[in-house]
Coordinates of C-alpha atoms and ligand atoms in Angstrom, one line a residue:
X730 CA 0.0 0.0 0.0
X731 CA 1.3 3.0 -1.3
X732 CA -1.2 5.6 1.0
X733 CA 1.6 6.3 3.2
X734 CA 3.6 8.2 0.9
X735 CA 1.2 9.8 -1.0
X736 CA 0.6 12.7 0.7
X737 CA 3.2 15.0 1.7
X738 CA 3.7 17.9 4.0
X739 CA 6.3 20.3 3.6
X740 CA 7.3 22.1 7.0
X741 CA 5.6 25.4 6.1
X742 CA 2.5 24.1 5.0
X743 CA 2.1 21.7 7.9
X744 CA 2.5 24.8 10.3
X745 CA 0.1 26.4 8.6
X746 CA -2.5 23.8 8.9
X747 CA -1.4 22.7 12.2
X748 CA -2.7 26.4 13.2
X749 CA -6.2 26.2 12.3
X750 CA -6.2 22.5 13.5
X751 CA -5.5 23.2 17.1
X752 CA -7.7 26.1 16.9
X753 CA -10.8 24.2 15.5
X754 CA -10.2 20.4 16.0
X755 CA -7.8 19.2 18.8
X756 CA -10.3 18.7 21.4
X757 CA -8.3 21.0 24.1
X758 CA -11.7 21.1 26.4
X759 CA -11.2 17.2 26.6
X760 CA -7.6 16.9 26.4
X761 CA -7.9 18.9 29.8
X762 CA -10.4 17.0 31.6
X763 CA -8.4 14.4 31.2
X764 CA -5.2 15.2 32.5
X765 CA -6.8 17.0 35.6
X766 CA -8.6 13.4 36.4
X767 CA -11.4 15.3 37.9
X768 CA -9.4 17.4 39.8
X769 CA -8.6 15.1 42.1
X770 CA -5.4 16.1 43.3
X771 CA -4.9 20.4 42.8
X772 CA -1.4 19.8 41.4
X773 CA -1.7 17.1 38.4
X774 CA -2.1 19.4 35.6
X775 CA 0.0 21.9 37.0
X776 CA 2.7 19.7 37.8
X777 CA 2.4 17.2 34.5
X778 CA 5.5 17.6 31.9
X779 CA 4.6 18.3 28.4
X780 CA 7.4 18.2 25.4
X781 CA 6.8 20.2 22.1
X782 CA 8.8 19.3 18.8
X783 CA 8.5 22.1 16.6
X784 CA 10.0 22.7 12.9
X785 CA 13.7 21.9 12.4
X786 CA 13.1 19.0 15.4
X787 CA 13.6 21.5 17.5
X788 CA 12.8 19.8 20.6
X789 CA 11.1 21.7 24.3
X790 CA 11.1 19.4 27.4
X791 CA 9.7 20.9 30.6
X792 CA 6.7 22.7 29.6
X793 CA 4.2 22.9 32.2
X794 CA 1.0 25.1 32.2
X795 CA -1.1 26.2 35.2
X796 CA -4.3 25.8 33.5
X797 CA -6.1 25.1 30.3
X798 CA -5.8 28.6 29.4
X799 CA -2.2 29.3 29.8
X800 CA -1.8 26.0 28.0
X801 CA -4.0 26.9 24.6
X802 CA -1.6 29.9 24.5
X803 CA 1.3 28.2 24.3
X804 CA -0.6 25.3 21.7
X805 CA -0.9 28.4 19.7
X806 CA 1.7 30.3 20.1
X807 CA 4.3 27.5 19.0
X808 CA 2.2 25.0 17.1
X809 CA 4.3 22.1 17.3
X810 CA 4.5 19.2 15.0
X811 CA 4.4 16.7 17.9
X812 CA 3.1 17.3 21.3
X813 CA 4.7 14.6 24.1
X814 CA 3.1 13.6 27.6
X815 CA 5.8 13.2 30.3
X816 CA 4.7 12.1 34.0
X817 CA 3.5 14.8 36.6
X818 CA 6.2 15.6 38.9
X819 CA 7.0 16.8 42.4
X820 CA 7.3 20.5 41.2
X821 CA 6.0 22.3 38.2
X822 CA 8.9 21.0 35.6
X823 CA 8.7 24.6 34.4
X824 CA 11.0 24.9 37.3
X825 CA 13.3 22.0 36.6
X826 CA 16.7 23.7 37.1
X827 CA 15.7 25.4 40.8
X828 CA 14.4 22.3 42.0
X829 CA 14.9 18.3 42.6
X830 CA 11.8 17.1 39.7
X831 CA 10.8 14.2 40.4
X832 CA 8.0 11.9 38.6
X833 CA 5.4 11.1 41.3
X834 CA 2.8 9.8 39.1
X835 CA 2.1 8.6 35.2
X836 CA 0.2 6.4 33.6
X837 CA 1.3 3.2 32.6
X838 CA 1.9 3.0 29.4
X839 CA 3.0 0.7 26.3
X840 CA 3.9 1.0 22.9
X841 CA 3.6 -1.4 20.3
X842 CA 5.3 -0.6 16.7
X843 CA 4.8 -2.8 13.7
X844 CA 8.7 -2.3 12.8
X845 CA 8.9 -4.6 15.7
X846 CA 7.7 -7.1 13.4
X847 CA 9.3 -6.8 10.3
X848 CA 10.7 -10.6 10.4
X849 CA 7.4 -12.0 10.4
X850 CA 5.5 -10.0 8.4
X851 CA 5.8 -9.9 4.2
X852 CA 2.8 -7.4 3.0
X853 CA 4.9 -4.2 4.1
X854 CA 7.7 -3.4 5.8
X855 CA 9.6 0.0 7.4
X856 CA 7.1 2.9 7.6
X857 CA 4.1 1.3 6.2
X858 CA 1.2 -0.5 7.2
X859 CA -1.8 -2.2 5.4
X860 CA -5.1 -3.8 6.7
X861 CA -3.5 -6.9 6.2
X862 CA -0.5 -6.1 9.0
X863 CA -2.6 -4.3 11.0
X864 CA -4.2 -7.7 12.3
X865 CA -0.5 -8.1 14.1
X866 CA -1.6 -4.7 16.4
X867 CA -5.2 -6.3 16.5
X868 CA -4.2 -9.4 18.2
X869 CA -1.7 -7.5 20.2
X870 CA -4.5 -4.8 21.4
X871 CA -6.6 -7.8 22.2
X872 CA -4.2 -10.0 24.5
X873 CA -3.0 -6.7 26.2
X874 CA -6.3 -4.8 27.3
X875 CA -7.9 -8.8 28.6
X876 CA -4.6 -9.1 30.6
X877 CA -4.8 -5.9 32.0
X878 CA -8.9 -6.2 32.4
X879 CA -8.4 -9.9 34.2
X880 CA -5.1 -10.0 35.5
X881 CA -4.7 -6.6 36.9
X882 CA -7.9 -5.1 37.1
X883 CA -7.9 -2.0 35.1
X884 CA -10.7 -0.4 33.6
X885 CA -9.3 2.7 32.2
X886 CA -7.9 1.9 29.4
X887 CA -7.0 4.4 26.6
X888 CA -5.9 3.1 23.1
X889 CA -4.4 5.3 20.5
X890 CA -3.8 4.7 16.7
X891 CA -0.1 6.5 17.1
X892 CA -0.2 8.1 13.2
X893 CA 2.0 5.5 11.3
X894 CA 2.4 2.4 11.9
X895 CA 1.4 1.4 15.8
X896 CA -0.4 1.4 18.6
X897 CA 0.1 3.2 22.0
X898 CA -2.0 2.3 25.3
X899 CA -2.4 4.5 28.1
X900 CA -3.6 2.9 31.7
X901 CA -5.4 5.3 33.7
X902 CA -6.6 3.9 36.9
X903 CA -5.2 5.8 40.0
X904 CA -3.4 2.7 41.2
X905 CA -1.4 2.1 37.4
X906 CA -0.6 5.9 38.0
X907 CA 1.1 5.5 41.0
X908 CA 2.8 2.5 39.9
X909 CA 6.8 2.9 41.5
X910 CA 9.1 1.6 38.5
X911 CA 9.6 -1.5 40.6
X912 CA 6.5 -2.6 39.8
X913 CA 6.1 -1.0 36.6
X914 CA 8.8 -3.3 35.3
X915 CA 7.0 -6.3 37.0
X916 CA 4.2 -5.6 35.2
X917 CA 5.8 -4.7 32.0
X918 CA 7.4 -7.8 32.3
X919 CA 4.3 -10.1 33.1
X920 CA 2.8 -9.1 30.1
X921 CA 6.0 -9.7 27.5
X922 CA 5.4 -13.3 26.9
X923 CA 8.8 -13.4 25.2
X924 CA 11.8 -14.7 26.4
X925 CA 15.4 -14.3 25.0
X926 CA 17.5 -17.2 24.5
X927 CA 20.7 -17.3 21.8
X928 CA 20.0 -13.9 20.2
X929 CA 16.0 -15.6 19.7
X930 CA 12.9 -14.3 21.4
X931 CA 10.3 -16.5 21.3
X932 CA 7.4 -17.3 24.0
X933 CA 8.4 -20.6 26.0
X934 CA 6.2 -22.8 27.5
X935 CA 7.9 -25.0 29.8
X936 CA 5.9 -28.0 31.8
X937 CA 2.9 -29.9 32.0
X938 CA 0.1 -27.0 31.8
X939 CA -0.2 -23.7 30.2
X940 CA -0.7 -20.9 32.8
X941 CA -4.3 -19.7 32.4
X942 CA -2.8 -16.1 31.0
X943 CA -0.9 -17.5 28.0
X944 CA -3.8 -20.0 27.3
X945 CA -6.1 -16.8 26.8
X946 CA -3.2 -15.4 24.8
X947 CA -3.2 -18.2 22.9
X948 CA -7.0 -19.0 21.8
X949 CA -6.4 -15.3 20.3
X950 CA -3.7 -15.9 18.6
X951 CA -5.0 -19.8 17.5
X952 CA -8.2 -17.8 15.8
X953 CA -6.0 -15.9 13.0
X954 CA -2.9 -17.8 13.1
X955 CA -4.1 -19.6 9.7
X956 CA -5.4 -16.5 8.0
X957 CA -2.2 -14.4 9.2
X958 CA 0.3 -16.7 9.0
X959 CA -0.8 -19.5 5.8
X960 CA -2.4 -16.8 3.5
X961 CA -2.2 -13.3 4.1
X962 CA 1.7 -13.3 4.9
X963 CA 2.6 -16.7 3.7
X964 CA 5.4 -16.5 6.2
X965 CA 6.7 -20.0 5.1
X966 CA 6.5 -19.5 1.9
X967 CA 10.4 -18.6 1.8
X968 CA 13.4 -20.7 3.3
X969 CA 14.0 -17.5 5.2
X970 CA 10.7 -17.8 6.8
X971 CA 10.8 -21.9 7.0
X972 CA 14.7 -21.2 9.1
X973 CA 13.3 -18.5 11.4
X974 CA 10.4 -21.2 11.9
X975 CA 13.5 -23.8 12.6
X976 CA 14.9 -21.0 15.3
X977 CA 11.7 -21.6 17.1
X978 CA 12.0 -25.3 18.0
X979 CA 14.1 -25.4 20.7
X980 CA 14.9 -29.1 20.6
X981 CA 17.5 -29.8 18.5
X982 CA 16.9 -33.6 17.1
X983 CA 13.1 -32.1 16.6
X984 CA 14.9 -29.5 13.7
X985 CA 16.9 -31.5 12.4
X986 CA 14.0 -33.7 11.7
X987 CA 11.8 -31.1 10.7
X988 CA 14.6 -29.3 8.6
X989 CA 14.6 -31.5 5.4
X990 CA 10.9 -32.1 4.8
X991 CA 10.3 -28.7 5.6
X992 CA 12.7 -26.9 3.4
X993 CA 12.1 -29.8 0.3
X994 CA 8.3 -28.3 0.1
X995 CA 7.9 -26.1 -3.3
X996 CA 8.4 -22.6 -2.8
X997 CA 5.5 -19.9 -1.5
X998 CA 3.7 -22.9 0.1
X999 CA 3.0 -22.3 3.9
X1000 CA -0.1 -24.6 4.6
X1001 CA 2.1 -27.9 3.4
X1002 CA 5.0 -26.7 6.0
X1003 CA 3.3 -26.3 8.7
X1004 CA 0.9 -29.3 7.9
X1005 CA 4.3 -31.0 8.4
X1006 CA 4.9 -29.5 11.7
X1007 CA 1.4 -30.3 13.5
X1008 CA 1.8 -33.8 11.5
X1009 CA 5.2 -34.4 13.4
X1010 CA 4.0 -33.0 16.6
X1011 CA 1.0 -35.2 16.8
X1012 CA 3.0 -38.4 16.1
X1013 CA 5.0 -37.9 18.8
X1014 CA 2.3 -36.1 21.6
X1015 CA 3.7 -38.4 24.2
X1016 CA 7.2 -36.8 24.2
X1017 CA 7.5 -33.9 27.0
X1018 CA 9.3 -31.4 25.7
X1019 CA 7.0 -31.2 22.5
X1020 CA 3.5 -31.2 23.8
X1021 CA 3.4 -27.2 23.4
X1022 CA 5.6 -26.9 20.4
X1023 CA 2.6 -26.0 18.0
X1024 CA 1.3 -23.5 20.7
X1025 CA 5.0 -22.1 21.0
X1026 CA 5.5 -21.3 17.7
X1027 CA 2.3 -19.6 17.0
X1028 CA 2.5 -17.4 19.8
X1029 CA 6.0 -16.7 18.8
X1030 CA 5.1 -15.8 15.4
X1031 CA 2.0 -13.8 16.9
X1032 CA 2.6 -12.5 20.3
X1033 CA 2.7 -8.7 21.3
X1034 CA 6.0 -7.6 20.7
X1035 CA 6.4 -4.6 23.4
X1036 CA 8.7 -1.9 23.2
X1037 CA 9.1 -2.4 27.2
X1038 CA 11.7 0.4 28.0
X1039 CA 8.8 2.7 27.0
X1040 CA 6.7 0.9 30.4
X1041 CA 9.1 0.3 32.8
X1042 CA 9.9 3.4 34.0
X1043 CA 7.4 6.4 35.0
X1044 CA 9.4 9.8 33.1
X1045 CA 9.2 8.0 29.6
X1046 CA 7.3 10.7 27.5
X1047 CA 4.5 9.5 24.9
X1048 CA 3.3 11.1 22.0
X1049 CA 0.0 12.8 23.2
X1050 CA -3.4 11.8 21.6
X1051 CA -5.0 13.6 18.9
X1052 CA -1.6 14.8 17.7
X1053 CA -1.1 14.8 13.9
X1054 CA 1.9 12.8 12.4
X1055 CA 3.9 15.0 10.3
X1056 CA 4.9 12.6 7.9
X1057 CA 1.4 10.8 7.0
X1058 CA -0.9 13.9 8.5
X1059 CA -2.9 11.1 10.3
X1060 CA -3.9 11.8 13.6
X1061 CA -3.7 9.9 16.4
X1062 CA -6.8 9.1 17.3
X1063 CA -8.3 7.2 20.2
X1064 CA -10.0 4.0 19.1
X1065 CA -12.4 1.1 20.8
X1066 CA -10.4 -1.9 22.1
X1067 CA -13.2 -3.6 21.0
X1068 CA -13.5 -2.8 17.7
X1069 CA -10.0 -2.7 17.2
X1070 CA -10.4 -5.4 14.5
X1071 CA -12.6 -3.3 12.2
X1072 CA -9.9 -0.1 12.5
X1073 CA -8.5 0.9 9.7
X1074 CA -4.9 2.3 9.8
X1075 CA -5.3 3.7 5.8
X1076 CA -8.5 5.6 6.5
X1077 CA -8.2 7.3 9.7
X1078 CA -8.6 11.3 9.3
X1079 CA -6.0 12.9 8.0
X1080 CA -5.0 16.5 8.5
X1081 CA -5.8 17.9 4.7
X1082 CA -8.9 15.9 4.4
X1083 CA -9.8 17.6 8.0
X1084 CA -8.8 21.3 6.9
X1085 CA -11.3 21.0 3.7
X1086 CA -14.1 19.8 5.8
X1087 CA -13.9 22.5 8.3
X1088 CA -13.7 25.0 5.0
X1089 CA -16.7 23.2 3.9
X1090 CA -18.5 23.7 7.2
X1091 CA -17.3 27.6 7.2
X1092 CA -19.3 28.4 4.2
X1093 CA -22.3 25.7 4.5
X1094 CA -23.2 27.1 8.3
X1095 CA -23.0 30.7 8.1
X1096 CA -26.2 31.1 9.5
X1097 CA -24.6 29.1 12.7
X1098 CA -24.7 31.4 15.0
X1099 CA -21.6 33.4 17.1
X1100 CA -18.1 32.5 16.2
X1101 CA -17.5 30.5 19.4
X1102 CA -20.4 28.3 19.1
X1103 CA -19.4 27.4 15.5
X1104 CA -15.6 26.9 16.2
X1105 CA -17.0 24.8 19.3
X1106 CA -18.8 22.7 16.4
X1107 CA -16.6 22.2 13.7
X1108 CA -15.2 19.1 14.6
X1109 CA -18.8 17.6 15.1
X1110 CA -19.1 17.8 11.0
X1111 CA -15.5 16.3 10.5
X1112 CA -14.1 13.1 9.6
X1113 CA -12.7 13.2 13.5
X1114 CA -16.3 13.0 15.3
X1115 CA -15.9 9.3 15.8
X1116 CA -12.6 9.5 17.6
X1117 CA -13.6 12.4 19.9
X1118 CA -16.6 10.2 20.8
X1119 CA -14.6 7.3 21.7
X1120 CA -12.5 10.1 23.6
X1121 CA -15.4 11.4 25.7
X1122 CA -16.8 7.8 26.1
X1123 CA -13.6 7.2 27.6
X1124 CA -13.6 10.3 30.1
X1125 CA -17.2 9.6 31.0
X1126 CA -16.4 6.6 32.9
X1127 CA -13.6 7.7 34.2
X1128 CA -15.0 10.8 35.5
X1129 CA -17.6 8.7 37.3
X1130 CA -15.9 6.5 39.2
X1131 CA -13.9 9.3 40.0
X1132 CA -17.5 10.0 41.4
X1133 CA -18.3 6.7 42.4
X1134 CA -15.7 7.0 44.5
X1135 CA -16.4 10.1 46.2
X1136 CA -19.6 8.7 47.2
X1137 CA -18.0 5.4 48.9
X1138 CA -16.1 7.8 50.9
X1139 CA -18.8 9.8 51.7
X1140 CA -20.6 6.6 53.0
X1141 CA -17.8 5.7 55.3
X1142 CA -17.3 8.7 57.0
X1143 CA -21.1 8.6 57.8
X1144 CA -20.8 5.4 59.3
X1145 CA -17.5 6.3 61.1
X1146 CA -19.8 9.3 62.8
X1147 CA -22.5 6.3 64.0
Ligands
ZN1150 ZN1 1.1 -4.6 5.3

């Protein structure tokens, strides 16, 4: 797919659109609500690092804001190409060089980029990304928000297209914000399935049972591993595919067995390779060290592949939401983790697109009224109404348990007065 590079933004003209974009569309309102988490705690926004890259990479770290207001000025003022969320500190990191900054809280976040997957996928590779890679970040979207839903309890649980070729996640709950990087890193860990041995990752499963986490990991990957895998990739289709396949058995008489049929099956034919695997593996289901090798390979083929260095520690900056990329023009906009399979990464609004719809809405709704109420409703008519919906829907539930749990609180301190 060629969509990638077919539209391009020269510096000047992306500064000019990025002008009337953060005036009309980036939902600031929103943007705000969220990072102030209700107000909960009188120092989060003030206190929250924010990073700008403007023209030239030119690159701002320790911008803070006091409130929405002083914020927007700045948005305008500079309108940068890339706006980064760093973790809210001990002092406003405004004042970095007069005082000790310190993160105290952050989301936990993770990052998932499809260049992380280059070796097993064949339809693109580098910058791009089709509907037929994308099912990689689906599967990887899916295993990640059930773990962190059943295994850790979460709830709120942002997912972000991140404008190219990935997928960013942003965990929300107060106890994932105040996650120390001890346990940020046990966490990050948990949910990397892979593990490193020889220069190969691959996911291992040791023993006589599969732990009830990689087991729902695993009926996930299990429903597209034929599609993925056999047709749309045709990963074994090449001997380099059928020896990174080989790298994946860890017992060595098992590839050396598996080494000549496999690579004597005519070229560009996945199905009769790994026929030949599950063939072999069910012959021999009584040996130990096999009874997972089908499972093993599929979720090493198929697995999330983390970028965990962005997770494990809580100062790690991440490309803010609703930013637009300034090489496709795609923002990055917030999507359902449960319609992450019908997302699709070549359609998603793009900043030139956006600009003539707001154009179109100037001249259609003259009759709409003051200035402010208009600007307030441009994005409402644009291609990025869907995303700010799924945004909202987001801080909606948030906001009430927020609520929720003022109310519990309430409750006990009645009875404490009984
Ligand atoms: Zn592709």
């Amino acid at each position: 797919m060629v969509e990638n590079k077919a539209e391009e933004y020269s510096q000047q003209d992306l500064q000019d659109m990025l002008k009337i974009y953060y005036k009309r569309l980036f939902p600031r309102n929103s943007f705000f609500r969220w990072l102030t988490y209700s107000h909960t705690e009188p120092s989060i926004f003030q206190n929250r690092e924010f990073s700008f890259t403007l023209a030239d990479e030119v690159y701002i770290r320790y911008l803070s804001y006091e409130n929405l207001n002083e914020f927007e000025n700045d948005l305008f003022a500079k309108n940068p190409f890339k706006i980064d969320i760093g973790a809210v500190m001990t002092i406003r990191p405004k004042d970095h060089r007069v005082g000790n900054v310190q993160p105290t809280q952050r989301e936990l976040v993770f990052d998932i980029d499809m260049t992380d997957y280059d070796e097993v996928r064949t339809c693109c590779s580098g910058a791009d990304v089709c509907q037929k890679c994308w099912k990689f970040m689906v599967i990887a979207c899916r295993i990640l928000d059930e773990s962190l839903r059943e295994d850790f309890n979460f709830e709120h649980i942002l997912w972000v297209f991140s404008g190219r070729r990935g997928i960013h996640c942003w965990v929300c709950d107060k106890i994932a914000r105040h996650l120390d990087n001890k346990n940020r890193n046990a966490v990050a860990e948990y949910l990397n399935l892979f593990t490193s041995q020889n220069s190969t990752s691959r996911v291992s499963l040791p023993g006589d049972r599969m732990h009830h986490s990689m087991k729902r990991a695993h009926r996930i990957v299990e429903a597209y591993f034929d599609e993925i895998c056999l047709n749309d990739q045709n990963i074994f289709g090449s001997s380099e595919g059928r020896k990174k396949l080989l790298e994946l058995i860890q017992d060595e008489n098992t590839r050396k067995e598996l080494e000549k049929s496999i690579m004597s099956v005519e070229a560009g034919d996945s199905k009769t390779v790994w026929d030949i695997v599950k063939r072999y593996v069910i012959a021999n289901r009584n040996v130990k060290k096999l009874k997972f090798l089908i499972e093993e390979i599929q979720m090493s083929i198929l697995c999330p592949r983390l970028d965990i260095s962005v997770s494990k520690t809580a100062n790690h900056l991440l490309k803010a939401p609703f930013c637009v990329h300034p090489k496709t023009g795609k923002v990055c906009v917030p999507f359902n983790p449960s319609a992450v399979s019908k997302f699709d990464p070549t359609t998603v609004p793009k900043l030139r697109q956006l600009l003539i719809e707001v154009d179109q809405f100037d001249k259609k709704d003259e009759e709409n009224g003051s200035e402010k109420s208009r600007i307030a409703l441009t994005y409402r008519k644009t291609a990025m109404y869907k995303s700010v919906i799924i945004f909202e829907e987001f801080l909606r539930k948030l906001e009430s348990s927020h609520k929720n749990a003022g109310t519990k609180l309430e409750i006990s301190d009645a009875k404490m007065e009984f």
